[in-house]
mmCIF file of C-alpha atoms and ligand atoms in Angstrom:
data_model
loop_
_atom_site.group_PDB
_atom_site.id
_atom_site.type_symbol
_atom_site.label_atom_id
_atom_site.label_comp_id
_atom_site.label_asym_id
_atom_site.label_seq_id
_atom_site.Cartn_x
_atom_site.Cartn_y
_atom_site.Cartn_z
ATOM 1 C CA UNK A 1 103.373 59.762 133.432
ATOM 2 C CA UNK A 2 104.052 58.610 130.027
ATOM 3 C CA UNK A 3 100.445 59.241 128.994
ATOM 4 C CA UNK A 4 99.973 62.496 130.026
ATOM 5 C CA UNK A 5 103.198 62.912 127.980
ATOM 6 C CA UNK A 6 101.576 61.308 125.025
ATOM 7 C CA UNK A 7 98.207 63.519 125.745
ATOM 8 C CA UNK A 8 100.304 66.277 125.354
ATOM 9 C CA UNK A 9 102.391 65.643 122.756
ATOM 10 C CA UNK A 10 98.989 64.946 120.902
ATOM 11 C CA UNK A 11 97.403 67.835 121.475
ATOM 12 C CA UNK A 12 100.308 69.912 120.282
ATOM 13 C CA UNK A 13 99.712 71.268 117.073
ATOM 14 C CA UNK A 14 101.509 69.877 114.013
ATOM 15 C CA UNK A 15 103.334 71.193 111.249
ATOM 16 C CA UNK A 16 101.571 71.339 108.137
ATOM 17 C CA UNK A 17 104.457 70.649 105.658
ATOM 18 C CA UNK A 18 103.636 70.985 101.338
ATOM 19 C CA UNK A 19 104.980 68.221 99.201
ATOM 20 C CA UNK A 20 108.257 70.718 98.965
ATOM 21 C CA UNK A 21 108.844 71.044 102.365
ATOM 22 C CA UNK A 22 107.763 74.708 103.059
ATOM 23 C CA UNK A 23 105.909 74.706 106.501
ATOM 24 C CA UNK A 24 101.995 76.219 105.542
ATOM 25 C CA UNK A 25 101.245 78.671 108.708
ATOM 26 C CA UNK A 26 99.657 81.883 107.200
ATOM 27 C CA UNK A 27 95.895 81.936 105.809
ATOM 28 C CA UNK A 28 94.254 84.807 104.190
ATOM 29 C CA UNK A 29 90.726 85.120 104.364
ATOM 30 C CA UNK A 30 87.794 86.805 101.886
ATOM 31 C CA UNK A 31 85.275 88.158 103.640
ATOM 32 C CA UNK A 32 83.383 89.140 100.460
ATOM 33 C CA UNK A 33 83.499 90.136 97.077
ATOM 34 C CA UNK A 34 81.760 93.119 96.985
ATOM 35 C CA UNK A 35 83.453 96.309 96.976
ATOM 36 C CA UNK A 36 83.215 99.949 97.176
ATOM 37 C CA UNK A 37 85.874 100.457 94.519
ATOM 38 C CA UNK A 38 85.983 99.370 90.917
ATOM 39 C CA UNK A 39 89.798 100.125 90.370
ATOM 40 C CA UNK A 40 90.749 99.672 87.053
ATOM 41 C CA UNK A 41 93.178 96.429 87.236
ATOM 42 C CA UNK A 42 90.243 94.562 89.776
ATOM 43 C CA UNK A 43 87.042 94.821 88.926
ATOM 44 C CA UNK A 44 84.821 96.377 85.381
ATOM 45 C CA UNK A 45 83.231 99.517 85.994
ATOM 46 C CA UNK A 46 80.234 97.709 85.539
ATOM 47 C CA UNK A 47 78.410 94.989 85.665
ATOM 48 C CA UNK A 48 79.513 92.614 88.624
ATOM 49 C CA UNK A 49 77.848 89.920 90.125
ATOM 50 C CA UNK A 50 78.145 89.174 93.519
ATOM 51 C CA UNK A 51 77.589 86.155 95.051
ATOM 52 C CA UNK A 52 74.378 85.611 97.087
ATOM 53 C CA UNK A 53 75.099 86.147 100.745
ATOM 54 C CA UNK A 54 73.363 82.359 101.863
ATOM 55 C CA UNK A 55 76.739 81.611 99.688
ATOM 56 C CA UNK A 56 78.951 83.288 101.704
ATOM 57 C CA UNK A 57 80.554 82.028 104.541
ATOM 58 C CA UNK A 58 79.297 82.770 108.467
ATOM 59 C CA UNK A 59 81.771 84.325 110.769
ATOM 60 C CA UNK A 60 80.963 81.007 112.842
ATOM 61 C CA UNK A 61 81.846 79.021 109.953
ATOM 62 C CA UNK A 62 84.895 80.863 109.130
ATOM 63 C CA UNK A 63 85.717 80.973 113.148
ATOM 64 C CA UNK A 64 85.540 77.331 112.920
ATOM 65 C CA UNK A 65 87.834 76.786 109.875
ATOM 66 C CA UNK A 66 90.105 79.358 111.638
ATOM 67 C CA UNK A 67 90.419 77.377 115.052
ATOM 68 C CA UNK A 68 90.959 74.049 112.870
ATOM 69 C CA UNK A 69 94.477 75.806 110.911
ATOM 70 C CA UNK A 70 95.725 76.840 114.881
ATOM 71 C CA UNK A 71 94.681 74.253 116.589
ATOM 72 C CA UNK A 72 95.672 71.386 114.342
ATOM 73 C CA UNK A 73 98.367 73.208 112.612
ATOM 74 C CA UNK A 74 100.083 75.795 114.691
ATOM 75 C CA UNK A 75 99.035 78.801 112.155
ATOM 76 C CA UNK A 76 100.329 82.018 113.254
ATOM 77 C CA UNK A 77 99.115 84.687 111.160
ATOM 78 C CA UNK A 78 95.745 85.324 109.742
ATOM 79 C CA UNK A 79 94.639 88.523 107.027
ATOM 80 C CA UNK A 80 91.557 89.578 106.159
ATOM 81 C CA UNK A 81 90.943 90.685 103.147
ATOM 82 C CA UNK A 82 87.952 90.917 99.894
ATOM 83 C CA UNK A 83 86.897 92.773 98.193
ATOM 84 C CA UNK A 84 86.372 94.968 100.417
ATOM 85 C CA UNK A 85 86.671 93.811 103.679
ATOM 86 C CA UNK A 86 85.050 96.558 105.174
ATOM 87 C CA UNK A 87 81.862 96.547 103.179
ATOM 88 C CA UNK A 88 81.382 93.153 105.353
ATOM 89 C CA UNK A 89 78.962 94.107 108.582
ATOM 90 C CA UNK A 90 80.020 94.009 111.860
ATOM 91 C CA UNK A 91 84.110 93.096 110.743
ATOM 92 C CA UNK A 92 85.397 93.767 114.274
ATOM 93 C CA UNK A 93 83.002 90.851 115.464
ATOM 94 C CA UNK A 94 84.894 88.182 113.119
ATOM 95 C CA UNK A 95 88.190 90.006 114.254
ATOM 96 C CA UNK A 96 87.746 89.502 117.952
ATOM 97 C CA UNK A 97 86.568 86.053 117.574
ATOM 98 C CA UNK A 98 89.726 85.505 115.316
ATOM 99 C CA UNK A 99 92.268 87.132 117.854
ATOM 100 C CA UNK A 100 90.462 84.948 120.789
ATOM 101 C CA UNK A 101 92.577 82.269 119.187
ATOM 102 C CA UNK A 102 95.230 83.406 120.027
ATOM 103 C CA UNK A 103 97.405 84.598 116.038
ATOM 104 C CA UNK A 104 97.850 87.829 115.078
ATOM 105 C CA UNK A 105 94.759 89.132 113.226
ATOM 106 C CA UNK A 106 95.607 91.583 109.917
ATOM 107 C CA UNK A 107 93.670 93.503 107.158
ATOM 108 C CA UNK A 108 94.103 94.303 103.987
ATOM 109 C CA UNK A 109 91.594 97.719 102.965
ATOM 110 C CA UNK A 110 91.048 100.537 100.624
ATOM 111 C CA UNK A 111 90.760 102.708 103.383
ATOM 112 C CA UNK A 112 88.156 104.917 102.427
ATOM 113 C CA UNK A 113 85.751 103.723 105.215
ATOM 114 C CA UNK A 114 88.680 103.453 107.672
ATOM 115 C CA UNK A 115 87.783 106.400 109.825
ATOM 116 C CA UNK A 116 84.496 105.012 110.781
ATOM 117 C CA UNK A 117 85.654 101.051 111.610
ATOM 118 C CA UNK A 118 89.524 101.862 112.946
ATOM 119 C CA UNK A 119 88.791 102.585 116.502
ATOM 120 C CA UNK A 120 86.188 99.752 116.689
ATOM 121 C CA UNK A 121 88.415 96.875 114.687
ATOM 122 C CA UNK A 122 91.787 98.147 116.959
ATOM 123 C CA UNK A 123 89.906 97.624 119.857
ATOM 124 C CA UNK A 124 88.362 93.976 118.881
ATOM 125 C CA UNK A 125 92.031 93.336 118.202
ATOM 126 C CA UNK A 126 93.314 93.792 115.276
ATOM 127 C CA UNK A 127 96.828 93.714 115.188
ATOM 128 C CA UNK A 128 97.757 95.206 111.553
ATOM 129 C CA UNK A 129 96.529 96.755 108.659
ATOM 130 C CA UNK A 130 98.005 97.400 104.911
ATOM 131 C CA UNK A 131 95.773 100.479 103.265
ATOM 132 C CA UNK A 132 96.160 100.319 99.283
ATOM 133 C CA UNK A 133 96.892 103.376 97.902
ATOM 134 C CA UNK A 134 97.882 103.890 94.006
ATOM 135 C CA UNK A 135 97.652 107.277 93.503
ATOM 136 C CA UNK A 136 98.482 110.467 95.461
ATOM 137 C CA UNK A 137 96.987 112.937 92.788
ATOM 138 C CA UNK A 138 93.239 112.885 92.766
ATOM 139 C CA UNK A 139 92.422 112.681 89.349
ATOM 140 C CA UNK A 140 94.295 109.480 89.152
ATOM 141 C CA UNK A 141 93.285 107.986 91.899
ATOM 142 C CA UNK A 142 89.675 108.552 90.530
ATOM 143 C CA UNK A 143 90.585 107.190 87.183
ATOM 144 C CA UNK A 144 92.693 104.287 88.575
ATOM 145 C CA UNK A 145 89.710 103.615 91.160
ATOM 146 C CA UNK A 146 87.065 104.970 89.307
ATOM 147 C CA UNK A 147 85.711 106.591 93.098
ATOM 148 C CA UNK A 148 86.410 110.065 93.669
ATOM 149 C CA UNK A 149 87.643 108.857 97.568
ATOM 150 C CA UNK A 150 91.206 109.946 97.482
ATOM 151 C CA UNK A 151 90.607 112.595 100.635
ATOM 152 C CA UNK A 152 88.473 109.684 102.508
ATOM 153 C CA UNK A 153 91.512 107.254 102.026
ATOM 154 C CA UNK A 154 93.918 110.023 103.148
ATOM 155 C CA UNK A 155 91.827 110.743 106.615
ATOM 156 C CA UNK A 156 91.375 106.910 106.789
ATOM 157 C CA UNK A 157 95.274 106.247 107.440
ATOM 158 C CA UNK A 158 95.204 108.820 109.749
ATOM 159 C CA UNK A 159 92.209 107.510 111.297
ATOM 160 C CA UNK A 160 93.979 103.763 110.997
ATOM 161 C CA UNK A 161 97.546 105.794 112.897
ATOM 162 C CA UNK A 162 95.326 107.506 115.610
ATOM 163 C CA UNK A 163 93.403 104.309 116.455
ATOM 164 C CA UNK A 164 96.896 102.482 117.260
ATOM 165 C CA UNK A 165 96.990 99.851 114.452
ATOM 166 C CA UNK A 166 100.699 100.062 114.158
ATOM 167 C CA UNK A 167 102.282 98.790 112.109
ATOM 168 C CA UNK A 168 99.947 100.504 109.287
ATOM 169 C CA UNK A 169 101.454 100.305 105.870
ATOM 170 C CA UNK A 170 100.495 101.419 102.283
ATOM 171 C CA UNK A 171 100.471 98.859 99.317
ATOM 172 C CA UNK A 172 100.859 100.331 95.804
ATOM 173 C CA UNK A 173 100.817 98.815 92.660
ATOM 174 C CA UNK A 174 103.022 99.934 90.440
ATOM 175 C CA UNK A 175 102.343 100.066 86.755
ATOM 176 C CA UNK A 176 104.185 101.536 83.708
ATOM 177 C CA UNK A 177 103.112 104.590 82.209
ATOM 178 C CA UNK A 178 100.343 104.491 84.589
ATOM 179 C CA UNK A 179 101.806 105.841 88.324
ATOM 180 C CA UNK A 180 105.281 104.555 87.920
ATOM 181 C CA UNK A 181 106.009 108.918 87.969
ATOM 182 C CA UNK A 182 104.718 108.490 91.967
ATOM 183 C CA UNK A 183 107.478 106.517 93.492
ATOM 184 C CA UNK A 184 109.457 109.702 94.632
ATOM 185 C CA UNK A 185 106.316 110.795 96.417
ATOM 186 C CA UNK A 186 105.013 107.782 97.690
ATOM 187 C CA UNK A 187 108.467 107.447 99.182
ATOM 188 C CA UNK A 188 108.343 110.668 100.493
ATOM 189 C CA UNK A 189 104.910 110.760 101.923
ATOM 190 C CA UNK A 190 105.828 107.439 103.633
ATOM 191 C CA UNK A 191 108.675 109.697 105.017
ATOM 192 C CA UNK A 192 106.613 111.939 106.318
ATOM 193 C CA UNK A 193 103.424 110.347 108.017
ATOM 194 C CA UNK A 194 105.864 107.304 109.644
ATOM 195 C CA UNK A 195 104.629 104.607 107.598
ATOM 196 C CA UNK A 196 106.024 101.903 105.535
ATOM 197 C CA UNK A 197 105.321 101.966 101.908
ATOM 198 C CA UNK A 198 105.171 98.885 99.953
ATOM 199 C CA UNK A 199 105.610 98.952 96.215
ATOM 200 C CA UNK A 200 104.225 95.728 94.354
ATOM 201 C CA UNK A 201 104.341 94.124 90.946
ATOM 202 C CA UNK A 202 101.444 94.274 88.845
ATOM 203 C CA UNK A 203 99.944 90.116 88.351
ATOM 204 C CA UNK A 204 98.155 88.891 85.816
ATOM 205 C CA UNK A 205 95.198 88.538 88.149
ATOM 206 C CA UNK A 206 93.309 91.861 86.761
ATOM 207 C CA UNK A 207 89.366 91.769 85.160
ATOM 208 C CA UNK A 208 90.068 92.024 81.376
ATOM 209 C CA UNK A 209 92.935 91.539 79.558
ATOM 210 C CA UNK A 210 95.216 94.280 80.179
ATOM 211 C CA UNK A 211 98.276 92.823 81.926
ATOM 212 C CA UNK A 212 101.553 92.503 80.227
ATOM 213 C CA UNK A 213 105.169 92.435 81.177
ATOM 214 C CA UNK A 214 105.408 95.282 79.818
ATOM 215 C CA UNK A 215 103.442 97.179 82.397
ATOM 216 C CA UNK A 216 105.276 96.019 85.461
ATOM 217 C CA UNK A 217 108.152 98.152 86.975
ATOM 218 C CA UNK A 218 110.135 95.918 88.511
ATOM 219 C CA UNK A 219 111.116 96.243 92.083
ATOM 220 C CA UNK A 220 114.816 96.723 91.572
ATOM 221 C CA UNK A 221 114.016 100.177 89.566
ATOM 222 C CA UNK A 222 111.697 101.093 91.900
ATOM 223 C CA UNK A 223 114.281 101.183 94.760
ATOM 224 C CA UNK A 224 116.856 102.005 93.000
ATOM 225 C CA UNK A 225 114.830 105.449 91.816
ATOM 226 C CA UNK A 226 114.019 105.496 95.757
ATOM 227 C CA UNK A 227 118.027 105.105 96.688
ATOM 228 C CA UNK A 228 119.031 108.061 94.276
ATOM 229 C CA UNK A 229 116.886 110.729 96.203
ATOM 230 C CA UNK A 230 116.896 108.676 99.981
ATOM 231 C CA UNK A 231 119.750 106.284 100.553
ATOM 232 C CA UNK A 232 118.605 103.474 101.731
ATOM 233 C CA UNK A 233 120.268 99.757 102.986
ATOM 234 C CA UNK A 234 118.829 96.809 103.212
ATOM 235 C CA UNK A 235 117.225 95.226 106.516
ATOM 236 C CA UNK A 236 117.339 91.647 106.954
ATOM 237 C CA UNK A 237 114.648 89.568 105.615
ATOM 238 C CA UNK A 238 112.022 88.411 107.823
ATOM 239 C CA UNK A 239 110.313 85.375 106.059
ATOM 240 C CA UNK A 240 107.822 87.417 104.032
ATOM 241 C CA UNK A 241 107.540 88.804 100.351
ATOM 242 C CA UNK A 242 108.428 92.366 100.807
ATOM 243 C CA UNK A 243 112.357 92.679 100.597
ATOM 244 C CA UNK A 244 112.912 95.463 103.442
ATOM 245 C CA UNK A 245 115.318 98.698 103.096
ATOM 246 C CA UNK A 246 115.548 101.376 105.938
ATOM 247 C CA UNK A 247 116.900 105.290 105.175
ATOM 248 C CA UNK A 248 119.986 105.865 105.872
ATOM 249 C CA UNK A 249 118.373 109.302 107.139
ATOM 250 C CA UNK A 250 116.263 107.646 109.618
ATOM 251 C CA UNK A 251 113.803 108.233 107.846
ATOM 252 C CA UNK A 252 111.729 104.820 108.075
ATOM 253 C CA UNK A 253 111.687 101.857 105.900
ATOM 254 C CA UNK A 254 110.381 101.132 102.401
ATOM 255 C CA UNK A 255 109.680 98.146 101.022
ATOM 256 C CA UNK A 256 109.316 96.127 97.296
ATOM 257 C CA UNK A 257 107.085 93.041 96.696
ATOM 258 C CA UNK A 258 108.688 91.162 93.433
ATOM 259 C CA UNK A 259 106.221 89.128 92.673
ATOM 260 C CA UNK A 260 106.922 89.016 89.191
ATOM 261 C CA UNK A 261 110.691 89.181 88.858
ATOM 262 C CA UNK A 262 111.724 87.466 92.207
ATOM 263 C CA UNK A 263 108.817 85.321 93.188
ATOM 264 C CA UNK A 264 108.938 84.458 96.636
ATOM 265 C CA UNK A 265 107.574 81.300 96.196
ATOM 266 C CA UNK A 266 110.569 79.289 97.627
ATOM 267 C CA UNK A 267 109.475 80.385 100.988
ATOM 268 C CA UNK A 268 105.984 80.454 100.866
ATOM 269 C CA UNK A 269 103.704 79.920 103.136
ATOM 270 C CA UNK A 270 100.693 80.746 101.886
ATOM 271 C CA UNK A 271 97.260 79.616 101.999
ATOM 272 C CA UNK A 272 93.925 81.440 100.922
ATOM 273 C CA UNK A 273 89.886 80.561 101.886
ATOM 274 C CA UNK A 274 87.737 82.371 99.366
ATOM 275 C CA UNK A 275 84.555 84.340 100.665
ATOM 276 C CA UNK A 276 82.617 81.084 99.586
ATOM 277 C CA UNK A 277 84.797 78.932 101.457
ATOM 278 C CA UNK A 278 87.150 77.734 98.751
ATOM 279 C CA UNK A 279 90.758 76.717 99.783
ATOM 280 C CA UNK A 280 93.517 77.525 97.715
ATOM 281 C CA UNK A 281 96.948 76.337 98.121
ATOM 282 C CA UNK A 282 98.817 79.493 95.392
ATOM 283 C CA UNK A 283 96.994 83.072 94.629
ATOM 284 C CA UNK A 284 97.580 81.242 90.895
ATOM 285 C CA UNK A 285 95.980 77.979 91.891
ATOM 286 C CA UNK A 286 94.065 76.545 89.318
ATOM 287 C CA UNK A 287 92.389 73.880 91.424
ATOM 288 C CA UNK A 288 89.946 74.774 94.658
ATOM 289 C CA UNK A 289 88.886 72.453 97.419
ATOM 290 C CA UNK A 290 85.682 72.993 98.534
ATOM 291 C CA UNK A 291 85.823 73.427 102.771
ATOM 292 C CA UNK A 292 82.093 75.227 102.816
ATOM 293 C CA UNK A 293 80.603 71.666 101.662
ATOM 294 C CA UNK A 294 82.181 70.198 104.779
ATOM 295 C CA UNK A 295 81.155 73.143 107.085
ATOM 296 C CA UNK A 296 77.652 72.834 105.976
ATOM 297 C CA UNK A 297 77.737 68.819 106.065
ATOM 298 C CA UNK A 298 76.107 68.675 109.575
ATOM 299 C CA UNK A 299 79.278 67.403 110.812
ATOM 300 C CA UNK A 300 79.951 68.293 114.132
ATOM 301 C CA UNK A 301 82.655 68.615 116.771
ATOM 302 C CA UNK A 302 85.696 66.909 116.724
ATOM 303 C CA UNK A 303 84.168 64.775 113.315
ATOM 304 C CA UNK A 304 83.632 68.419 111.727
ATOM 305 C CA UNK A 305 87.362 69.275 112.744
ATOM 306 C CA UNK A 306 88.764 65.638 111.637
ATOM 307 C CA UNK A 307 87.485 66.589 108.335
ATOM 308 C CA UNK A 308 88.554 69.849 107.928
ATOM 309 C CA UNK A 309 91.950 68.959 108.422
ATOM 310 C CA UNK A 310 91.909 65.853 106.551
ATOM 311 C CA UNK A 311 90.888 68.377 104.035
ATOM 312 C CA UNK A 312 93.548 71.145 104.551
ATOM 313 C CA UNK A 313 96.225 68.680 104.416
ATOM 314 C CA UNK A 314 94.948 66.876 101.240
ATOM 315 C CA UNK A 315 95.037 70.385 99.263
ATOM 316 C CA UNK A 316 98.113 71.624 100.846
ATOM 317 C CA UNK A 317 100.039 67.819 99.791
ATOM 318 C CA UNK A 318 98.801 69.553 96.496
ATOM 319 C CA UNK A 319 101.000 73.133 96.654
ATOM 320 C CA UNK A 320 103.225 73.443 93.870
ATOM 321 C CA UNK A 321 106.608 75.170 93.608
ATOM 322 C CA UNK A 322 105.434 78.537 92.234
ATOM 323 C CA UNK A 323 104.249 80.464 89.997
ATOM 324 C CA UNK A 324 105.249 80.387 86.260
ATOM 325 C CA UNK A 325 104.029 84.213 85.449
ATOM 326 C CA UNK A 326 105.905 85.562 82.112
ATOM 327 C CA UNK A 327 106.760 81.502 81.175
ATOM 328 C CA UNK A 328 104.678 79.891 78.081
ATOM 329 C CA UNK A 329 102.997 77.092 80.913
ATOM 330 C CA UNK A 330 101.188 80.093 82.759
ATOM 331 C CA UNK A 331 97.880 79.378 82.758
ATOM 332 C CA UNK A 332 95.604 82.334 85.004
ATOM 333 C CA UNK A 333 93.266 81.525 87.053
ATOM 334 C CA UNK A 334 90.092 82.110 86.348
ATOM 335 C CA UNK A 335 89.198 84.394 89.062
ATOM 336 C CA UNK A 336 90.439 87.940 89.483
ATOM 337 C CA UNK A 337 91.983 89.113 92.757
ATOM 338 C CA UNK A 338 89.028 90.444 94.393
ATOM 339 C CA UNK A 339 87.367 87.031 94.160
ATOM 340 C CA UNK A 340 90.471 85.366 95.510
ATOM 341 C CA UNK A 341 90.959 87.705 98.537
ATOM 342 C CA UNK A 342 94.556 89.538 97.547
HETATM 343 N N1 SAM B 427 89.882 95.846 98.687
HETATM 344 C C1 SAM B 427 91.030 95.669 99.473
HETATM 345 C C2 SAM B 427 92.173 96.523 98.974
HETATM 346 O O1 SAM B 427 92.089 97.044 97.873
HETATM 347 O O2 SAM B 427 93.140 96.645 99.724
HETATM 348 C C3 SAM B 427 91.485 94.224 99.626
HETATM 349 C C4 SAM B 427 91.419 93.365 98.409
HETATM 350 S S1 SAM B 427 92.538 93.837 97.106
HETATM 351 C C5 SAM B 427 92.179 92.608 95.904
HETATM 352 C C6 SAM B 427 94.079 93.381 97.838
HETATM 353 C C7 SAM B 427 95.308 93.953 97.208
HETATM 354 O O3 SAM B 427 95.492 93.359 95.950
HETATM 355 C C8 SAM B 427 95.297 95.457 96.982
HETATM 356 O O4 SAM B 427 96.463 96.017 97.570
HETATM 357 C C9 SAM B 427 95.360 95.596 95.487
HETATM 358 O O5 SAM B 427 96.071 96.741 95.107
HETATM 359 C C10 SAM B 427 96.072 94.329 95.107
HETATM 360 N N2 SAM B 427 95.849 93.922 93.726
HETATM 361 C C11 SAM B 427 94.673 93.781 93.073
HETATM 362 N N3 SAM B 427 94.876 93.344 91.816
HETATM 363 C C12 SAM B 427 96.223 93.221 91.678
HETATM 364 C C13 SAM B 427 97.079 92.809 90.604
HETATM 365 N N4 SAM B 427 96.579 92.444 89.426
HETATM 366 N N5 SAM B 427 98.418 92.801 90.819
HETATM 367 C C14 SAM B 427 98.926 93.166 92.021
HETATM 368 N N6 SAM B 427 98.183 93.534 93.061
HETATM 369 C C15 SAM B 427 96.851 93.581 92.891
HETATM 370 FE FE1 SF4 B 428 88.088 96.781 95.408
HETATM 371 FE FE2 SF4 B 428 90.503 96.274 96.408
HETATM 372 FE FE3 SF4 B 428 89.786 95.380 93.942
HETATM 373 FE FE4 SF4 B 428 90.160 97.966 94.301
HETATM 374 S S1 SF4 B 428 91.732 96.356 94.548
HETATM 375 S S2 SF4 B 428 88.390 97.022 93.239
HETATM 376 S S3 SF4 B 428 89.474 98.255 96.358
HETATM 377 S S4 SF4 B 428 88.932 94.741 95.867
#
């Protein structure tokens, strides 16, 4: 009796606790780096360099890192993300693997190829999906993106609402003097389709050279500018960045990502694979552990698995407090967003 209790109590899955006592249970995974998109704060309009695709990580290799973080560690949630996630073939493939293990399988997209992959992702299981989307006036959105796709985006949240991946929600990037007139019609085309809208800080993660404090609106303003034309009250935080508020109207919900001005780092719970199989423990990290070496070690079975999470919990004893954006210690990384997987 008090074996099979033991057995049991083994194979449980154990907390994976950082060195500040947040419990890690979240991963976000790059598919790739390519993109579609060269939007402004990302990528230069010219002149990437992607990396070769022997480089890149199999969906059975990232299946395998996957089913290490829930078996071992009780992870919950997993995101997809890029570049462009969708520019990766056969997506809904790694998604249904992913949701055979049982967490709850999201995307992060541009949208503008949504039409074509949201009936076949839904049905591999997909769970959620956040479409970016910083500009409701096309000539913006084809300077900001430097692709003339608004339309495609547009009928690609439609597409992502017909197929059933509900909650779908929109993530714009705020920046000053740049779409920072848009929040009054983000808010209200969030309004009108059903869908939440999520405004976020601008992070010194961009290609180039261009961020400043300067240029981020800070979430405050943004809803208070929403709260003057929709009332709006705030719904109780789930652990997550986005601070929630619903309309008083009924109209939906809203919400603001301060990563800037009110990191959420406290709570964090955060951890990131890069499309070359890089772990990171912060979006800010400055240090990478290198899980695609072990992968491809010819390791096998439970000795591959022993390793991996020997590895996980190494980097994760490594998480730091937070972020020190706007302080004189910030250091940035030296990758940009798309080759972290935002
Ligand atoms: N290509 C996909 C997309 O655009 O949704 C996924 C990758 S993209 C890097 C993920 C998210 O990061 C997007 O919502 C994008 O707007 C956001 N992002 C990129 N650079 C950012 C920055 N410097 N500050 C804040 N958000 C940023
Ligand atoms: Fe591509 Fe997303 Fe970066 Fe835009 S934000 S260039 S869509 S990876």
């Amino acid at each position: 009796m008090n074996g099979s209790a033991g057995a049991l109590a083994q194979a449980r899955p154990a907390d994976l606790v950082d060195p500040f006592g947040r419990v890690v249970g979240d991963l976000r995974i790059s598919v790739t780096d390519r993109c579609n998109f060269r939007c402004q704060y990302c990528m230069p309009a010219e002149g990437m360099t992607w990396l070769p695709r022997s480089e890149i990580l199999s969906f059975e290799e990232i299946e395998r890192f996957a089913k290490v973080c829930v078996e071992r560690f009780g992870f919950e949630s997993i995101r997809l993300t890029g570049g462009e996630p969708l520019v990766r073939a056969h997506l809904p493939q790694l998604v249904e693997r992913l949701a055979a293990l049982g967490v709850d399988v999201a995307l992060t997209t541009n949208g503008a190829t949504l039409r074509m992959h949201a009936r076949p992702l839904a049905d591999a299981g997909l769970s959620r999906i956040n479409i970016s989307l910083d500009s409701l006036r096309r000539d913006r959105f084809l300077e900001l993106t430097r692709r003339d796709e608004l339309d495609r985006v547009l009928d690609g949240i439609d597409a992502a609402i017909d197929a059933g991946l509900a909650p779908a929600k929109i993530n714009t990037v705020m920046m000053r003097g740049i779409n920072d007139d848009e929040v009054i019609d983000f808010a209200r085309f969030g309004r009108e389709r059903g869908i939440e809208v999520r405004f976020i800080e601008f992070m010194p993660l961009e290609a180039g050279d261009v961020w400043t404090s300067a240029v981020v609106v800070p979430a405050d303003e943004i809803l208070a500018a929403i709260s003057e034309v929709f009332p709006t009250e705030p719904v109780q935080r789930a652990n997550e960045p986005a601070e929630r508020y619903r309309y008083l109207d009924g109209g939906g919900q809203v919400g603001v990502i301060a990563s800037v001005t009110k990191p959420f780092c406290d709570n964090c719970d955060r951890v990131r694979l890069t499309a070359e199989g890089q772990f990171r423990t912060c979006l800010f990290a400055l240090d990478e552990f290198d899980m695609r070496e072990i992968l491809r070690s010819g390791a096998a079975g439970d000795d591959l698995d022993d390793r991996l999470a020997d590895a996980i919990r190494g980097a994760v004893g490594t998480k730091w407090a937070g972020h020190s954006i706007g302080q004189v210690n910030f250091i940035r990384p030296k990758r940009t967003m798309s080759q972290i997987g935002g």
